[in-house]
Amino acid sequence: MASILLLYGTSEGQTEKIAHHVAGVLTGRGHAVELVHGERLPDSLDLPAYDAVVVGDSIHRSRHHAYVREFVERNREVLNDCVSAFYQVSLSAASERPESVAEVEAIEESFLDETGWTPDHVASFAGAIVYSQYGPLKRFVMRRIARKEGGDTDTSRDYEYTDWGEVTAFAEAVAADLPDLRQT
């Protein structure tokens, strides 16, 4: 059984929901997973004690959360020395517009280049539009973005674009790279 830290950054909850799904796949494979929100890192966190680290973050205004970036920059040596994985979540990942998908890829590449992290697994997942959680201004802005991206614009309901099969495949790929630490 491997010990895995799964750290995530989220604004509206979809990245956390994906983190729980990834954790479920990994625990289903017999591994121990500790889920931690990137803004609430425990002082006692001993990163080298983990066999693997998975980091997930959402993209807002073409950027990742500063606290996730800082965690990766501060711990890049440990991250580069263990099995590690990164996933990002963006509404644009579900876009039908090639330029939007290319922008998501560029954000990912820039984040990894700037932080100096070379994870073993990288993925971009489509997020969600949760109109029910937005105030009037954000609902208006998100509706405009959704229209531009070819998404759903009925603000009376929420929309989830995440492909859970892709998320499961990502988690299974991470699990396949984990050392077999069981005693024989």
PDB file of C-alpha atoms in Angstrom:
ATOM      1  CA  MET A   1       0.000   0.000   0.000  1.00  0.00           C
ATOM      2  CA  ALA A   2       1.379   3.390  -0.991  1.00  0.00           C
ATOM      3  CA  SER A   3       0.839   6.573   0.991  1.00  0.00           C
ATOM      4  CA  ILE A   4      -0.438   9.372  -1.258  1.00  0.00           C
ATOM      5  CA  LEU A   5      -0.974  13.081  -0.670  1.00  0.00           C
ATOM      6  CA  LEU A   6      -3.724  14.518  -2.852  1.00  0.00           C
ATOM      7  CA  LEU A   7      -3.604  18.301  -2.615  1.00  0.00           C
ATOM      8  CA  TYR A   8      -6.124  20.417  -4.466  1.00  0.00           C
ATOM      9  CA  GLY A   9      -7.089  24.024  -5.073  1.00  0.00           C
ATOM     10  CA  THR A  10     -10.688  24.865  -5.827  1.00  0.00           C
ATOM     11  CA  SER A  11     -12.955  27.889  -6.075  1.00  0.00           C
ATOM     12  CA  GLU A  12     -16.370  26.411  -6.748  1.00  0.00           C
ATOM     13  CA  GLY A  13     -15.917  22.786  -5.768  1.00  0.00           C
ATOM     14  CA  GLN A  14     -15.460  20.841  -9.024  1.00  0.00           C
ATOM     15  CA  THR A  15     -11.723  20.325  -8.512  1.00  0.00           C
ATOM     16  CA  GLU A  16     -12.445  19.034  -5.013  1.00  0.00           C
ATOM     17  CA  LYS A  17     -15.106  16.704  -6.404  1.00  0.00           C
ATOM     18  CA  ILE A  18     -12.555  15.362  -8.886  1.00  0.00           C
ATOM     19  CA  ALA A  19     -10.002  14.991  -6.053  1.00  0.00           C
ATOM     20  CA  HIS A  20     -12.469  12.828  -4.128  1.00  0.00           C
ATOM     21  CA  HIS A  21     -13.047  10.685  -7.228  1.00  0.00           C
ATOM     22  CA  VAL A  22      -9.294  10.211  -7.768  1.00  0.00           C
ATOM     23  CA  ALA A  23      -8.897   9.373  -4.071  1.00  0.00           C
ATOM     24  CA  GLY A  24     -11.697   6.818  -4.362  1.00  0.00           C
ATOM     25  CA  VAL A  25      -9.974   5.065  -7.249  1.00  0.00           C
ATOM     26  CA  LEU A  26      -6.634   5.039  -5.420  1.00  0.00           C
ATOM     27  CA  THR A  27      -8.095   3.782  -2.131  1.00  0.00           C
ATOM     28  CA  GLY A  28     -10.005   1.168  -4.108  1.00  0.00           C
ATOM     29  CA  ARG A  29      -6.620  -0.071  -5.283  1.00  0.00           C
ATOM     30  CA  GLY A  30      -5.530  -0.441  -1.638  1.00  0.00           C
ATOM     31  CA  HIS A  31      -3.587   2.802  -1.205  1.00  0.00           C
ATOM     32  CA  ALA A  32      -3.854   5.296   1.664  1.00  0.00           C
ATOM     33  CA  VAL A  33      -4.812   8.781   0.457  1.00  0.00           C
ATOM     34  CA  GLU A  34      -4.751  12.005   2.451  1.00  0.00           C
ATOM     35  CA  LEU A  35      -6.881  14.741   0.861  1.00  0.00           C
ATOM     36  CA  VAL A  36      -5.782  18.288   1.689  1.00  0.00           C
ATOM     37  CA  HIS A  37      -7.095  21.647   0.467  1.00  0.00           C
ATOM     38  CA  GLY A  38      -4.078  23.704  -0.587  1.00  0.00           C
ATOM     39  CA  GLU A  39      -5.122  26.654   1.560  1.00  0.00           C
ATOM     40  CA  ARG A  40      -5.308  24.470   4.667  1.00  0.00           C
ATOM     41  CA  LEU A  41      -1.981  22.666   4.729  1.00  0.00           C
ATOM     42  CA  PRO A  42      -1.263  21.218   8.169  1.00  0.00           C
ATOM     43  CA  ASP A  43       1.920  22.481   9.827  1.00  0.00           C
ATOM     44  CA  SER A  44       2.879  18.863  10.411  1.00  0.00           C
ATOM     45  CA  LEU A  45       2.849  17.980   6.696  1.00  0.00           C
ATOM     46  CA  ASP A  46       5.899  15.802   5.986  1.00  0.00           C
ATOM     47  CA  LEU A  47       5.956  15.627   2.201  1.00  0.00           C
ATOM     48  CA  PRO A  48       8.911  13.213   1.891  1.00  0.00           C
ATOM     49  CA  ALA A  49       6.914  10.685   3.959  1.00  0.00           C
ATOM     50  CA  TYR A  50       4.511  10.167   1.029  1.00  0.00           C
ATOM     51  CA  ASP A  51       5.199   7.685  -1.744  1.00  0.00           C
ATOM     52  CA  ALA A  52       3.299   9.815  -4.259  1.00  0.00           C
ATOM     53  CA  VAL A  53       1.748  13.260  -4.582  1.00  0.00           C
ATOM     54  CA  VAL A  54      -1.190  14.263  -6.769  1.00  0.00           C
ATOM     55  CA  VAL A  55      -1.941  17.967  -7.180  1.00  0.00           C
ATOM     56  CA  GLY A  56      -5.158  19.266  -8.715  1.00  0.00           C
ATOM     57  CA  ASP A  57      -6.083  22.873  -9.373  1.00  0.00           C
ATOM     58  CA  SER A  58      -8.684  24.879 -11.198  1.00  0.00           C
ATOM     59  CA  ILE A  59      -7.966  27.603 -13.710  1.00  0.00           C
ATOM     60  CA  HIS A  60      -9.609  30.989 -13.249  1.00  0.00           C
ATOM     61  CA  ARG A  61      -8.780  34.016 -15.365  1.00  0.00           C
ATOM     62  CA  SER A  62      -6.071  31.959 -17.087  1.00  0.00           C
ATOM     63  CA  ARG A  63      -4.233  31.324 -13.796  1.00  0.00           C
ATOM     64  CA  HIS A  64      -3.835  28.685 -11.136  1.00  0.00           C
ATOM     65  CA  HIS A  65      -4.325  29.491  -7.454  1.00  0.00           C
ATOM     66  CA  ALA A  66      -1.289  31.218  -5.934  1.00  0.00           C
ATOM     67  CA  TYR A  67      -1.265  28.824  -2.957  1.00  0.00           C
ATOM     68  CA  VAL A  68      -1.014  25.797  -5.279  1.00  0.00           C
ATOM     69  CA  ARG A  69       1.767  27.426  -7.306  1.00  0.00           C
ATOM     70  CA  GLU A  70       3.641  28.283  -4.086  1.00  0.00           C
ATOM     71  CA  PHE A  71       3.289  24.708  -2.796  1.00  0.00           C
ATOM     72  CA  VAL A  72       4.707  23.286  -6.031  1.00  0.00           C
ATOM     73  CA  GLU A  73       7.565  25.805  -6.200  1.00  0.00           C
ATOM     74  CA  ARG A  74       8.473  25.262  -2.542  1.00  0.00           C
ATOM     75  CA  ASN A  75       8.403  21.461  -2.905  1.00  0.00           C
ATOM     76  CA  ARG A  76       9.514  20.875  -6.499  1.00  0.00           C
ATOM     77  CA  GLU A  77      12.528  18.739  -5.529  1.00  0.00           C
ATOM     78  CA  VAL A  78      10.399  16.310  -3.520  1.00  0.00           C
ATOM     79  CA  LEU A  79       7.716  16.312  -6.224  1.00  0.00           C
ATOM     80  CA  ASN A  80      10.273  15.548  -8.920  1.00  0.00           C
ATOM     81  CA  ASP A  81      11.780  12.704  -6.854  1.00  0.00           C
ATOM     82  CA  CYS A  82       8.575  10.739  -6.228  1.00  0.00           C
ATOM     83  CA  VAL A  83       5.662   9.496  -8.298  1.00  0.00           C
ATOM     84  CA  SER A  84       3.694  12.674  -8.929  1.00  0.00           C
ATOM     85  CA  ALA A  85       0.735  13.786 -10.973  1.00  0.00           C
ATOM     86  CA  PHE A  86      -0.976  17.037 -11.838  1.00  0.00           C
ATOM     87  CA  TYR A  87      -4.458  17.736 -13.116  1.00  0.00           C
ATOM     88  CA  GLN A  88      -6.097  21.024 -13.911  1.00  0.00           C
ATOM     89  CA  VAL A  89      -9.769  21.807 -14.270  1.00  0.00           C
ATOM     90  CA  SER A  90     -11.213  24.382 -16.632  1.00  0.00           C
ATOM     91  CA  LEU A  91     -14.469  25.023 -18.384  1.00  0.00           C
ATOM     92  CA  SER A  92     -12.442  25.674 -21.542  1.00  0.00           C
ATOM     93  CA  ALA A  93     -11.252  22.054 -21.544  1.00  0.00           C
ATOM     94  CA  ALA A  94     -14.764  21.168 -22.753  1.00  0.00           C
ATOM     95  CA  SER A  95     -14.781  23.840 -25.429  1.00  0.00           C
ATOM     96  CA  GLU A  96     -15.490  23.086 -29.055  1.00  0.00           C
ATOM     97  CA  ARG A  97     -13.147  25.930 -30.006  1.00  0.00           C
ATOM     98  CA  PRO A  98      -9.597  24.724 -30.770  1.00  0.00           C
ATOM     99  CA  GLU A  99      -8.129  28.037 -29.595  1.00  0.00           C
ATOM    100  CA  SER A 100      -9.714  27.590 -26.152  1.00  0.00           C
ATOM    101  CA  VAL A 101      -8.339  24.067 -25.818  1.00  0.00           C
ATOM    102  CA  ALA A 102      -4.918  25.353 -26.928  1.00  0.00           C
ATOM    103  CA  GLU A 103      -5.089  28.058 -24.250  1.00  0.00           C
ATOM    104  CA  VAL A 104      -5.726  25.424 -21.566  1.00  0.00           C
ATOM    105  CA  GLU A 105      -2.722  23.441 -22.817  1.00  0.00           C
ATOM    106  CA  ALA A 106      -0.574  26.600 -22.799  1.00  0.00           C
ATOM    107  CA  ILE A 107      -1.589  27.393 -19.208  1.00  0.00           C
ATOM    108  CA  GLU A 108      -0.624  23.859 -18.165  1.00  0.00           C
ATOM    109  CA  GLU A 109       2.718  24.022 -19.961  1.00  0.00           C
ATOM    110  CA  SER A 110       3.489  27.460 -18.532  1.00  0.00           C
ATOM    111  CA  PHE A 111       2.617  26.373 -14.976  1.00  0.00           C
ATOM    112  CA  LEU A 112       4.896  23.342 -15.171  1.00  0.00           C
ATOM    113  CA  ASP A 113       7.742  25.251 -16.865  1.00  0.00           C
ATOM    114  CA  GLU A 114       7.597  28.139 -14.392  1.00  0.00           C
ATOM    115  CA  THR A 115       7.456  25.897 -11.326  1.00  0.00           C
ATOM    116  CA  GLY A 116      10.132  23.487 -12.555  1.00  0.00           C
ATOM    117  CA  TRP A 117       7.926  20.482 -11.850  1.00  0.00           C
ATOM    118  CA  THR A 118       7.925  17.468 -14.156  1.00  0.00           C
ATOM    119  CA  PRO A 119       5.063  15.242 -12.973  1.00  0.00           C
ATOM    120  CA  ASP A 120       4.761  11.683 -14.229  1.00  0.00           C
ATOM    121  CA  HIS A 121       1.111  12.190 -15.187  1.00  0.00           C
ATOM    122  CA  VAL A 122      -0.654  15.333 -16.396  1.00  0.00           C
ATOM    123  CA  ALA A 123      -4.282  15.844 -17.361  1.00  0.00           C
ATOM    124  CA  SER A 124      -6.792  18.593 -18.067  1.00  0.00           C
ATOM    125  CA  PHE A 125     -10.412  17.958 -17.163  1.00  0.00           C
ATOM    126  CA  ALA A 126     -13.514  19.892 -18.059  1.00  0.00           C
ATOM    127  CA  GLY A 127     -15.158  21.590 -15.119  1.00  0.00           C
ATOM    128  CA  ALA A 128     -18.682  22.674 -14.370  1.00  0.00           C
ATOM    129  CA  ILE A 129     -20.903  25.720 -14.503  1.00  0.00           C
ATOM    130  CA  VAL A 130     -22.755  26.075 -11.230  1.00  0.00           C
ATOM    131  CA  TYR A 131     -25.094  28.957 -11.934  1.00  0.00           C
ATOM    132  CA  SER A 132     -26.944  28.214  -8.672  1.00  0.00           C
ATOM    133  CA  GLN A 133     -23.853  29.256  -6.675  1.00  0.00           C
ATOM    134  CA  TYR A 134     -23.233  32.514  -8.539  1.00  0.00           C
ATOM    135  CA  GLY A 135     -24.399  35.985  -7.695  1.00  0.00           C
ATOM    136  CA  PRO A 136     -26.045  38.064 -10.442  1.00  0.00           C
ATOM    137  CA  LEU A 137     -22.812  39.539 -11.834  1.00  0.00           C
ATOM    138  CA  LYS A 138     -20.873  36.270 -11.915  1.00  0.00           C
ATOM    139  CA  ARG A 139     -23.892  34.464 -13.395  1.00  0.00           C
ATOM    140  CA  PHE A 140     -23.975  37.071 -16.188  1.00  0.00           C
ATOM    141  CA  VAL A 141     -20.224  36.757 -16.831  1.00  0.00           C
ATOM    142  CA  MET A 142     -20.293  32.943 -16.777  1.00  0.00           C
ATOM    143  CA  ARG A 143     -23.247  32.879 -19.143  1.00  0.00           C
ATOM    144  CA  ARG A 144     -21.295  35.046 -21.607  1.00  0.00           C
ATOM    145  CA  ILE A 145     -18.269  32.767 -21.323  1.00  0.00           C
ATOM    146  CA  ALA A 146     -20.460  29.692 -21.803  1.00  0.00           C
ATOM    147  CA  ARG A 147     -22.051  31.206 -24.895  1.00  0.00           C
ATOM    148  CA  LYS A 148     -18.612  32.021 -26.335  1.00  0.00           C
ATOM    149  CA  GLU A 149     -17.394  28.456 -25.661  1.00  0.00           C
ATOM    150  CA  GLY A 150     -20.522  26.792 -27.030  1.00  0.00           C
ATOM    151  CA  GLY A 151     -21.669  25.789 -23.541  1.00  0.00           C
ATOM    152  CA  ASP A 152     -25.005  25.816 -21.773  1.00  0.00           C
ATOM    153  CA  THR A 153     -26.569  29.189 -21.013  1.00  0.00           C
ATOM    154  CA  ASP A 154     -29.790  28.337 -19.161  1.00  0.00           C
ATOM    155  CA  THR A 155     -28.985  29.907 -15.789  1.00  0.00           C
ATOM    156  CA  SER A 156     -31.828  28.107 -14.028  1.00  0.00           C
ATOM    157  CA  ARG A 157     -29.697  24.969 -13.694  1.00  0.00           C
ATOM    158  CA  ASP A 158     -26.110  23.759 -13.265  1.00  0.00           C
ATOM    159  CA  TYR A 159     -23.991  21.856 -15.796  1.00  0.00           C
ATOM    160  CA  GLU A 160     -21.202  19.361 -15.244  1.00  0.00           C
ATOM    161  CA  TYR A 161     -18.844  18.728 -18.163  1.00  0.00           C
ATOM    162  CA  THR A 162     -16.308  16.504 -16.397  1.00  0.00           C
ATOM    163  CA  ASP A 163     -15.702  13.195 -18.160  1.00  0.00           C
ATOM    164  CA  TRP A 164     -15.535  10.823 -15.188  1.00  0.00           C
ATOM    165  CA  GLY A 165     -14.131   8.048 -17.372  1.00  0.00           C
ATOM    166  CA  GLU A 166     -11.121  10.263 -18.127  1.00  0.00           C
ATOM    167  CA  VAL A 167     -10.703  11.024 -14.424  1.00  0.00           C
ATOM    168  CA  THR A 168     -10.816   7.318 -13.567  1.00  0.00           C
ATOM    169  CA  ALA A 169      -8.259   6.515 -16.292  1.00  0.00           C
ATOM    170  CA  PHE A 170      -5.941   9.235 -14.917  1.00  0.00           C
ATOM    171  CA  ALA A 171      -6.197   7.838 -11.381  1.00  0.00           C
ATOM    172  CA  GLU A 172      -5.618   4.284 -12.616  1.00  0.00           C
ATOM    173  CA  ALA A 173      -2.510   5.411 -14.515  1.00  0.00           C
ATOM    174  CA  VAL A 174      -1.171   6.988 -11.314  1.00  0.00           C
ATOM    175  CA  ALA A 175      -1.965   3.804  -9.357  1.00  0.00           C
ATOM    176  CA  ALA A 176      -0.138   1.690 -11.948  1.00  0.00           C
ATOM    177  CA  ASP A 177       3.064   3.682 -11.316  1.00  0.00           C
ATOM    178  CA  LEU A 178       2.986   3.277  -7.551  1.00  0.00           C
ATOM    179  CA  PRO A 179       5.505   0.956  -5.992  1.00  0.00           C
ATOM    180  CA  ASP A 180       4.122  -2.270  -4.592  1.00  0.00           C
ATOM    181  CA  LEU A 181       4.871  -1.748  -0.919  1.00  0.00           C
ATOM    182  CA  ARG A 182       2.974  -4.770   0.390  1.00  0.00           C
ATOM    183  CA  GLN A 183       4.935  -7.187   2.518  1.00  0.00           C
ATOM    184  CA  THR A 184       5.275 -10.630   0.940  1.00  0.00           C
TER     185      THR A 184
END
